[in-house]
């Protein structure tokens, strides 16, 4: 079974802090994704990566950046956290572009 | 632009009922469609993936069908159980290189 692990289940940060959300997958998947999920808005794609060192903007990249130094690890960075970034953050991976997506358990981030 | 709709937003049924969850999409030129389950506060679990060339997929008590011409997919749950209570989301790939477009989900409650 594919395992996608997000390092934190819950995180509380202060406004202006730099925040790192870590995601690791153990199935040698090429593609990794970061989404945020908010009530009434559903899932929205922040960034994705089709290969190591590669990244592409999703639908809502503003205020975020990503890092993919190794194939199995995809990090989401909030450069200067703001209260409107309080959300559930979900990492996912897939073997192929257009392939089945496998999600981690999510990180509930609260910015105060 | 692809849009994915799931109606109703919530559903409550007694245990033992066979039920159908609907998903509709506006652009019928899809690559594949995936159904997910999400428990409260958790990530998404992949249930079934249907390629555009397929009409249905089955896994245990779950059966998903796809009708591209009418822009619809249904998830059939046989003999529902309280453990099936969760939010069910469908998501569509509108091309091999595209991102997923998610519906907002149907929250199912199965009453004992």
PDB file of C-alpha atoms in Angstrom:
ATOM      1  CA  UNK A   1       0.000   0.000   0.000  1.00  0.00           C
ATOM      2  CA  UNK A   2       1.110   3.514  -0.758  1.00  0.00           C
ATOM      3  CA  UNK A   3       1.983   5.486   2.311  1.00  0.00           C
ATOM      4  CA  UNK A   4       2.028   9.271   2.270  1.00  0.00           C
ATOM      5  CA  UNK A   5       3.155  10.712   5.578  1.00  0.00           C
ATOM      6  CA  UNK A   6       2.700  14.282   6.709  1.00  0.00           C
ATOM      7  CA  UNK A   7       4.967  15.146   9.590  1.00  0.00           C
ATOM      8  CA  UNK A   8       2.431  17.017  11.718  1.00  0.00           C
ATOM      9  CA  UNK A   9      -1.282  16.421  12.325  1.00  0.00           C
ATOM     10  CA  UNK A  10      -1.813  19.722  14.104  1.00  0.00           C
ATOM     11  CA  UNK A  11       0.254  22.885  14.019  1.00  0.00           C
ATOM     12  CA  UNK A  12      -0.253  26.293  15.653  1.00  0.00           C
ATOM     13  CA  UNK A  13       1.872  29.189  14.426  1.00  0.00           C
ATOM     14  CA  UNK A  14       1.941  32.932  14.865  1.00  0.00           C
ATOM     15  CA  UNK A  15       1.366  35.516  12.168  1.00  0.00           C
ATOM     16  CA  UNK A  16       4.586  36.303  10.321  1.00  0.00           C
ATOM     17  CA  UNK A  17       6.339  33.030  11.140  1.00  0.00           C
ATOM     18  CA  UNK A  18       7.931  30.945   8.409  1.00  0.00           C
ATOM     19  CA  UNK A  19       6.215  27.562   8.392  1.00  0.00           C
ATOM     20  CA  UNK A  20       7.381  24.279   6.885  1.00  0.00           C
ATOM     21  CA  UNK A  21       4.973  21.431   6.143  1.00  0.00           C
ATOM     22  CA  UNK A  22       6.701  18.171   5.286  1.00  0.00           C
ATOM     23  CA  UNK A  23       5.418  15.267   3.215  1.00  0.00           C
ATOM     24  CA  UNK A  24       7.110  11.953   2.444  1.00  0.00           C
ATOM     25  CA  UNK A  25       5.901   9.120   0.201  1.00  0.00           C
ATOM     26  CA  UNK A  26       7.349   5.626   0.144  1.00  0.00           C
ATOM     27  CA  UNK A  27       6.283   4.361  -3.294  1.00  0.00           C
ATOM     28  CA  UNK A  28       8.797   6.057  -5.584  1.00  0.00           C
ATOM     29  CA  UNK A  29       6.054   8.219  -7.104  1.00  0.00           C
ATOM     30  CA  UNK A  30       7.121  10.826  -9.609  1.00  0.00           C
ATOM     31  CA  UNK A  31       4.328  13.280  -8.898  1.00  0.00           C
ATOM     32  CA  UNK A  32       3.515  15.085  -5.669  1.00  0.00           C
ATOM     33  CA  UNK A  33       0.891  17.678  -4.827  1.00  0.00           C
ATOM     34  CA  UNK A  34      -0.094  20.108  -2.094  1.00  0.00           C
ATOM     35  CA  UNK A  35      -3.760  21.041  -1.578  1.00  0.00           C
ATOM     36  CA  UNK A  36      -5.607  23.053   0.988  1.00  0.00           C
ATOM     37  CA  UNK A  37      -9.170  22.253   2.020  1.00  0.00           C
ATOM     38  CA  UNK A  38     -11.580  24.796   3.409  1.00  0.00           C
ATOM     39  CA  UNK A  39     -15.301  24.485   4.246  1.00  0.00           C
ATOM     40  CA  UNK A  40     -17.425  25.574   1.320  1.00  0.00           C
ATOM     41  CA  UNK A  41     -14.432  25.916  -1.002  1.00  0.00           C
ATOM     42  CA  UNK A  42     -13.402  22.282  -1.318  1.00  0.00           C
ATOM     43  CA  UNK A  43      -9.890  21.226  -2.285  1.00  0.00           C
ATOM     44  CA  UNK A  44      -7.680  23.725  -4.046  1.00  0.00           C
ATOM     45  CA  UNK A  45      -4.303  22.946  -5.579  1.00  0.00           C
ATOM     46  CA  UNK A  46      -1.407  25.052  -4.282  1.00  0.00           C
ATOM     47  CA  UNK A  47       1.655  23.549  -5.995  1.00  0.00           C
ATOM     48  CA  UNK A  48       2.666  20.320  -7.659  1.00  0.00           C
ATOM     49  CA  UNK A  49       5.848  18.650  -8.836  1.00  0.00           C
ATOM     50  CA  UNK A  50       6.355  16.164 -11.643  1.00  0.00           C
ATOM     51  CA  UNK A  51       9.991  15.440 -10.850  1.00  0.00           C
ATOM     52  CA  UNK A  52      12.774  16.231  -8.426  1.00  0.00           C
ATOM     53  CA  UNK A  53      13.735  19.912  -8.515  1.00  0.00           C
ATOM     54  CA  UNK A  54      10.658  20.683 -10.628  1.00  0.00           C
ATOM     55  CA  UNK A  55       7.629  22.595  -9.414  1.00  0.00           C
ATOM     56  CA  UNK A  56       4.531  24.053 -10.966  1.00  0.00           C
ATOM     57  CA  UNK A  57       2.052  26.554  -9.594  1.00  0.00           C
ATOM     58  CA  UNK A  58      -1.447  25.365  -8.929  1.00  0.00           C
ATOM     59  CA  UNK A  59      -4.556  27.476  -8.576  1.00  0.00           C
ATOM     60  CA  UNK A  60      -3.617  29.373  -5.392  1.00  0.00           C
ATOM     61  CA  UNK A  61       0.195  29.632  -5.078  1.00  0.00           C
ATOM     62  CA  UNK A  62       0.305  33.127  -3.577  1.00  0.00           C
ATOM     63  CA  UNK A  63       1.990  33.173  -0.180  1.00  0.00           C
ATOM     64  CA  UNK A  64       3.432  29.688  -0.600  1.00  0.00           C
ATOM     65  CA  UNK A  65       6.543  28.072  -2.022  1.00  0.00           C
ATOM     66  CA  UNK A  66       7.703  24.462  -2.282  1.00  0.00           C
ATOM     67  CA  UNK A  67      10.871  22.421  -2.242  1.00  0.00           C
ATOM     68  CA  UNK A  68      11.577  19.008  -3.732  1.00  0.00           C
ATOM     69  CA  UNK A  69      15.200  18.109  -3.231  1.00  0.00           C
ATOM     70  CA  UNK A  70      14.550  14.345  -3.116  1.00  0.00           C
ATOM     71  CA  UNK A  71      11.987  12.298  -4.982  1.00  0.00           C
ATOM     72  CA  UNK A  72      10.200  11.086  -1.865  1.00  0.00           C
ATOM     73  CA  UNK A  73       9.936  14.426  -0.075  1.00  0.00           C
ATOM     74  CA  UNK A  74       7.848  17.486  -0.970  1.00  0.00           C
ATOM     75  CA  UNK A  75       7.786  20.443   1.385  1.00  0.00           C
ATOM     76  CA  UNK A  76       5.324  23.319   1.480  1.00  0.00           C
ATOM     77  CA  UNK A  77       6.634  26.612   2.842  1.00  0.00           C
ATOM     78  CA  UNK A  78       4.569  29.502   4.106  1.00  0.00           C
ATOM     79  CA  UNK A  79       7.013  32.386   3.811  1.00  0.00           C
ATOM     80  CA  UNK A  80       5.191  34.628   6.288  1.00  0.00           C
ATOM     81  CA  UNK A  81       2.153  32.964   7.781  1.00  0.00           C
ATOM     82  CA  UNK A  82      -1.113  34.893   7.838  1.00  0.00           C
ATOM     83  CA  UNK A  83      -4.446  34.128   9.489  1.00  0.00           C
ATOM     84  CA  UNK A  84      -6.069  33.449   6.109  1.00  0.00           C
ATOM     85  CA  UNK A  85      -3.715  30.506   5.709  1.00  0.00           C
ATOM     86  CA  UNK A  86      -5.425  28.709   8.588  1.00  0.00           C
ATOM     87  CA  UNK A  87      -6.617  25.552   6.868  1.00  0.00           C
ATOM     88  CA  UNK A  88      -6.297  21.801   6.424  1.00  0.00           C
ATOM     89  CA  UNK A  89      -3.289  21.034   4.210  1.00  0.00           C
ATOM     90  CA  UNK A  90      -3.218  17.790   2.270  1.00  0.00           C
ATOM     91  CA  UNK A  91      -0.268  16.234   0.471  1.00  0.00           C
ATOM     92  CA  UNK A  92      -0.762  13.657  -2.281  1.00  0.00           C
ATOM     93  CA  UNK A  93       1.312  11.609  -4.695  1.00  0.00           C
ATOM     94  CA  UNK A  94       0.737   9.611  -7.874  1.00  0.00           C
ATOM     95  CA  UNK A  95       2.750   7.199  -9.990  1.00  0.00           C
ATOM     96  CA  UNK A  96       1.912   8.835 -13.291  1.00  0.00           C
ATOM     97  CA  UNK A  97       0.457  12.094 -14.485  1.00  0.00           C
ATOM     98  CA  UNK A  98      -3.278  11.467 -14.547  1.00  0.00           C
ATOM     99  CA  UNK A  99      -2.852   8.471 -12.258  1.00  0.00           C
ATOM    100  CA  UNK A 100      -4.628   7.614  -9.028  1.00  0.00           C
ATOM    101  CA  UNK A 101      -3.919  10.088  -6.256  1.00  0.00           C
ATOM    102  CA  UNK A 102      -2.917   8.904  -2.779  1.00  0.00           C
ATOM    103  CA  UNK A 103      -3.276  11.328   0.118  1.00  0.00           C
ATOM    104  CA  UNK A 104      -1.655  11.785   3.494  1.00  0.00           C
ATOM    105  CA  UNK A 105      -3.675  12.317   6.657  1.00  0.00           C
ATOM    106  CA  UNK A 106      -3.459  16.082   6.492  1.00  0.00           C
ATOM    107  CA  UNK A 107      -2.037  18.852   8.658  1.00  0.00           C
ATOM    108  CA  UNK A 108      -4.481  21.138  10.421  1.00  0.00           C
ATOM    109  CA  UNK A 109      -2.664  24.495  10.577  1.00  0.00           C
ATOM    110  CA  UNK A 110      -3.894  27.337  12.747  1.00  0.00           C
ATOM    111  CA  UNK A 111      -2.270  30.752  12.391  1.00  0.00           C
ATOM    112  CA  UNK A 112      -2.999  33.132  15.264  1.00  0.00           C
TER     113      UNK A 112
ATOM    114  CA  UNK B   1     -13.142  24.966 -17.566  1.00  0.00           C
ATOM    115  CA  UNK B   2     -14.172  21.697 -15.963  1.00  0.00           C
ATOM    116  CA  UNK B   3     -16.684  21.908 -13.143  1.00  0.00           C
ATOM    117  CA  UNK B   4     -17.655  19.001 -10.901  1.00  0.00           C
ATOM    118  CA  UNK B   5     -20.908  18.991  -8.940  1.00  0.00           C
ATOM    119  CA  UNK B   6     -22.105  16.639  -6.225  1.00  0.00           C
ATOM    120  CA  UNK B   7     -25.699  16.949  -5.096  1.00  0.00           C
ATOM    121  CA  UNK B   8     -27.026  16.705  -2.435  1.00  0.00           C
ATOM    122  CA  UNK B   9     -24.343  18.001  -0.089  1.00  0.00           C
ATOM    123  CA  UNK B  10     -25.548  15.711   2.693  1.00  0.00           C
ATOM    124  CA  UNK B  11     -27.510  12.491   2.939  1.00  0.00           C
ATOM    125  CA  UNK B  12     -28.839  10.470   5.870  1.00  0.00           C
ATOM    126  CA  UNK B  13     -30.065   6.892   5.424  1.00  0.00           C
ATOM    127  CA  UNK B  14     -30.936   3.952   7.688  1.00  0.00           C
ATOM    128  CA  UNK B  15     -28.533   1.061   7.892  1.00  0.00           C
ATOM    129  CA  UNK B  16     -28.979  -1.611   5.252  1.00  0.00           C
ATOM    130  CA  UNK B  17     -30.122   0.645   2.422  1.00  0.00           C
ATOM    131  CA  UNK B  18     -28.559   0.469  -1.005  1.00  0.00           C
ATOM    132  CA  UNK B  19     -27.660   3.972  -2.030  1.00  0.00           C
ATOM    133  CA  UNK B  20     -26.370   5.969  -4.975  1.00  0.00           C
ATOM    134  CA  UNK B  21     -24.132   9.012  -4.787  1.00  0.00           C
ATOM    135  CA  UNK B  22     -24.067  11.233  -7.863  1.00  0.00           C
ATOM    136  CA  UNK B  23     -21.285  13.200  -9.505  1.00  0.00           C
ATOM    137  CA  UNK B  24     -21.700  15.348 -12.608  1.00  0.00           C
ATOM    138  CA  UNK B  25     -19.076  17.115 -14.707  1.00  0.00           C
ATOM    139  CA  UNK B  26     -19.361  19.712 -17.458  1.00  0.00           C
ATOM    140  CA  UNK B  27     -16.609  18.662 -19.889  1.00  0.00           C
ATOM    141  CA  UNK B  28     -17.158  15.112 -21.118  1.00  0.00           C
ATOM    142  CA  UNK B  29     -13.640  14.810 -22.570  1.00  0.00           C
ATOM    143  CA  UNK B  30     -12.253  13.300 -19.399  1.00  0.00           C
ATOM    144  CA  UNK B  31      -9.175  11.131 -18.924  1.00  0.00           C
ATOM    145  CA  UNK B  32     -10.379   9.390 -15.780  1.00  0.00           C
ATOM    146  CA  UNK B  33     -12.533   9.872 -12.692  1.00  0.00           C
ATOM    147  CA  UNK B  34     -11.663   8.967  -9.119  1.00  0.00           C
ATOM    148  CA  UNK B  35     -13.863   8.484  -6.056  1.00  0.00           C
ATOM    149  CA  UNK B  36     -12.505   9.205  -2.582  1.00  0.00           C
ATOM    150  CA  UNK B  37     -13.698   8.801   0.988  1.00  0.00           C
ATOM    151  CA  UNK B  38     -12.790  11.283   3.711  1.00  0.00           C
ATOM    152  CA  UNK B  39     -13.372  10.689   7.416  1.00  0.00           C
ATOM    153  CA  UNK B  40     -13.665  13.782   9.670  1.00  0.00           C
ATOM    154  CA  UNK B  41     -10.308  15.458  10.215  1.00  0.00           C
ATOM    155  CA  UNK B  42      -8.477  12.976   8.013  1.00  0.00           C
ATOM    156  CA  UNK B  43      -7.031  12.822   4.521  1.00  0.00           C
ATOM    157  CA  UNK B  44      -8.687  11.322   1.456  1.00  0.00           C
ATOM    158  CA  UNK B  45      -8.703   7.583   0.813  1.00  0.00           C
ATOM    159  CA  UNK B  46      -8.882   6.457  -2.798  1.00  0.00           C
ATOM    160  CA  UNK B  47     -11.841   4.133  -3.412  1.00  0.00           C
ATOM    161  CA  UNK B  48     -12.089   3.602  -7.145  1.00  0.00           C
ATOM    162  CA  UNK B  49     -10.607   4.999 -10.338  1.00  0.00           C
ATOM    163  CA  UNK B  50     -12.424   4.657 -13.660  1.00  0.00           C
ATOM    164  CA  UNK B  51     -10.574   5.269 -16.895  1.00  0.00           C
ATOM    165  CA  UNK B  52     -12.436   7.053 -19.687  1.00  0.00           C
ATOM    166  CA  UNK B  53     -12.625   3.807 -21.661  1.00  0.00           C
ATOM    167  CA  UNK B  54     -14.341   1.955 -18.809  1.00  0.00           C
ATOM    168  CA  UNK B  55     -18.011   1.891 -17.863  1.00  0.00           C
ATOM    169  CA  UNK B  56     -17.663   0.722 -14.271  1.00  0.00           C
ATOM    170  CA  UNK B  57     -15.365  -0.446 -11.496  1.00  0.00           C
ATOM    171  CA  UNK B  58     -16.152  -2.547  -8.458  1.00  0.00           C
ATOM    172  CA  UNK B  59     -14.535  -2.999  -5.066  1.00  0.00           C
ATOM    173  CA  UNK B  60     -16.397  -5.016  -2.464  1.00  0.00           C
ATOM    174  CA  UNK B  61     -19.744  -3.331  -1.765  1.00  0.00           C
ATOM    175  CA  UNK B  62     -18.817  -0.340  -3.910  1.00  0.00           C
ATOM    176  CA  UNK B  63     -19.545   0.030  -7.597  1.00  0.00           C
ATOM    177  CA  UNK B  64     -18.758   3.152  -9.595  1.00  0.00           C
ATOM    178  CA  UNK B  65     -20.142   3.771 -13.061  1.00  0.00           C
ATOM    179  CA  UNK B  66     -19.201   6.319 -15.687  1.00  0.00           C
ATOM    180  CA  UNK B  67     -21.298   7.802 -18.472  1.00  0.00           C
ATOM    181  CA  UNK B  68     -19.136  10.312 -20.286  1.00  0.00           C
ATOM    182  CA  UNK B  69     -21.761  11.349 -22.804  1.00  0.00           C
ATOM    183  CA  UNK B  70     -24.093  12.558 -20.081  1.00  0.00           C
ATOM    184  CA  UNK B  71     -21.270  13.846 -17.846  1.00  0.00           C
ATOM    185  CA  UNK B  72     -22.176  11.635 -14.918  1.00  0.00           C
ATOM    186  CA  UNK B  73     -20.690   9.129 -12.531  1.00  0.00           C
ATOM    187  CA  UNK B  74     -22.456   7.285  -9.725  1.00  0.00           C
ATOM    188  CA  UNK B  75     -21.065   5.512  -6.690  1.00  0.00           C
ATOM    189  CA  UNK B  76     -23.309   2.674  -5.580  1.00  0.00           C
ATOM    190  CA  UNK B  77     -22.972   1.432  -1.998  1.00  0.00           C
ATOM    191  CA  UNK B  78     -24.693  -1.847  -1.276  1.00  0.00           C
ATOM    192  CA  UNK B  79     -26.136  -2.707   2.134  1.00  0.00           C
ATOM    193  CA  UNK B  80     -24.905   0.465   3.811  1.00  0.00           C
ATOM    194  CA  UNK B  81     -23.402   0.282   7.310  1.00  0.00           C
ATOM    195  CA  UNK B  82     -22.732   2.928   9.994  1.00  0.00           C
ATOM    196  CA  UNK B  83     -19.026   2.553   9.186  1.00  0.00           C
ATOM    197  CA  UNK B  84     -19.740   3.934   5.711  1.00  0.00           C
ATOM    198  CA  UNK B  85     -20.509   7.325   7.263  1.00  0.00           C
ATOM    199  CA  UNK B  86     -18.016   9.774   5.743  1.00  0.00           C
ATOM    200  CA  UNK B  87     -17.720  12.394   3.038  1.00  0.00           C
ATOM    201  CA  UNK B  88     -17.440  11.028  -0.504  1.00  0.00           C
ATOM    202  CA  UNK B  89     -15.702  13.113  -3.147  1.00  0.00           C
ATOM    203  CA  UNK B  90     -15.335  12.604  -6.850  1.00  0.00           C
ATOM    204  CA  UNK B  91     -12.548  14.131  -8.914  1.00  0.00           C
ATOM    205  CA  UNK B  92     -11.976  14.337 -12.647  1.00  0.00           C
ATOM    206  CA  UNK B  93      -8.842  14.428 -14.775  1.00  0.00           C
ATOM    207  CA  UNK B  94      -9.736  16.264 -17.979  1.00  0.00           C
ATOM    208  CA  UNK B  95      -6.599  15.180 -19.833  1.00  0.00           C
ATOM    209  CA  UNK B  96      -3.538  13.062 -19.185  1.00  0.00           C
ATOM    210  CA  UNK B  97      -1.497  16.086 -18.170  1.00  0.00           C
ATOM    211  CA  UNK B  98      -4.155  18.026 -16.341  1.00  0.00           C
ATOM    212  CA  UNK B  99      -4.789  18.571 -12.687  1.00  0.00           C
ATOM    213  CA  UNK B 100      -7.692  17.012 -10.871  1.00  0.00           C
ATOM    214  CA  UNK B 101     -10.934  18.939 -10.490  1.00  0.00           C
ATOM    215  CA  UNK B 102     -12.740  17.989  -7.286  1.00  0.00           C
ATOM    216  CA  UNK B 103     -16.380  18.107  -6.347  1.00  0.00           C
ATOM    217  CA  UNK B 104     -17.216  19.425  -2.904  1.00  0.00           C
ATOM    218  CA  UNK B 105     -18.343  16.064  -1.642  1.00  0.00           C
ATOM    219  CA  UNK B 106     -21.424  14.397  -0.215  1.00  0.00           C
ATOM    220  CA  UNK B 107     -21.499  13.854   3.538  1.00  0.00           C
ATOM    221  CA  UNK B 108     -23.173  10.527   4.201  1.00  0.00           C
ATOM    222  CA  UNK B 109     -24.600   9.485   7.525  1.00  0.00           C
ATOM    223  CA  UNK B 110     -25.792   5.896   7.952  1.00  0.00           C
ATOM    224  CA  UNK B 111     -28.060   5.558  10.985  1.00  0.00           C
ATOM    225  CA  UNK B 112     -27.948   2.297  13.003  1.00  0.00           C
TER     226      UNK B 112
END
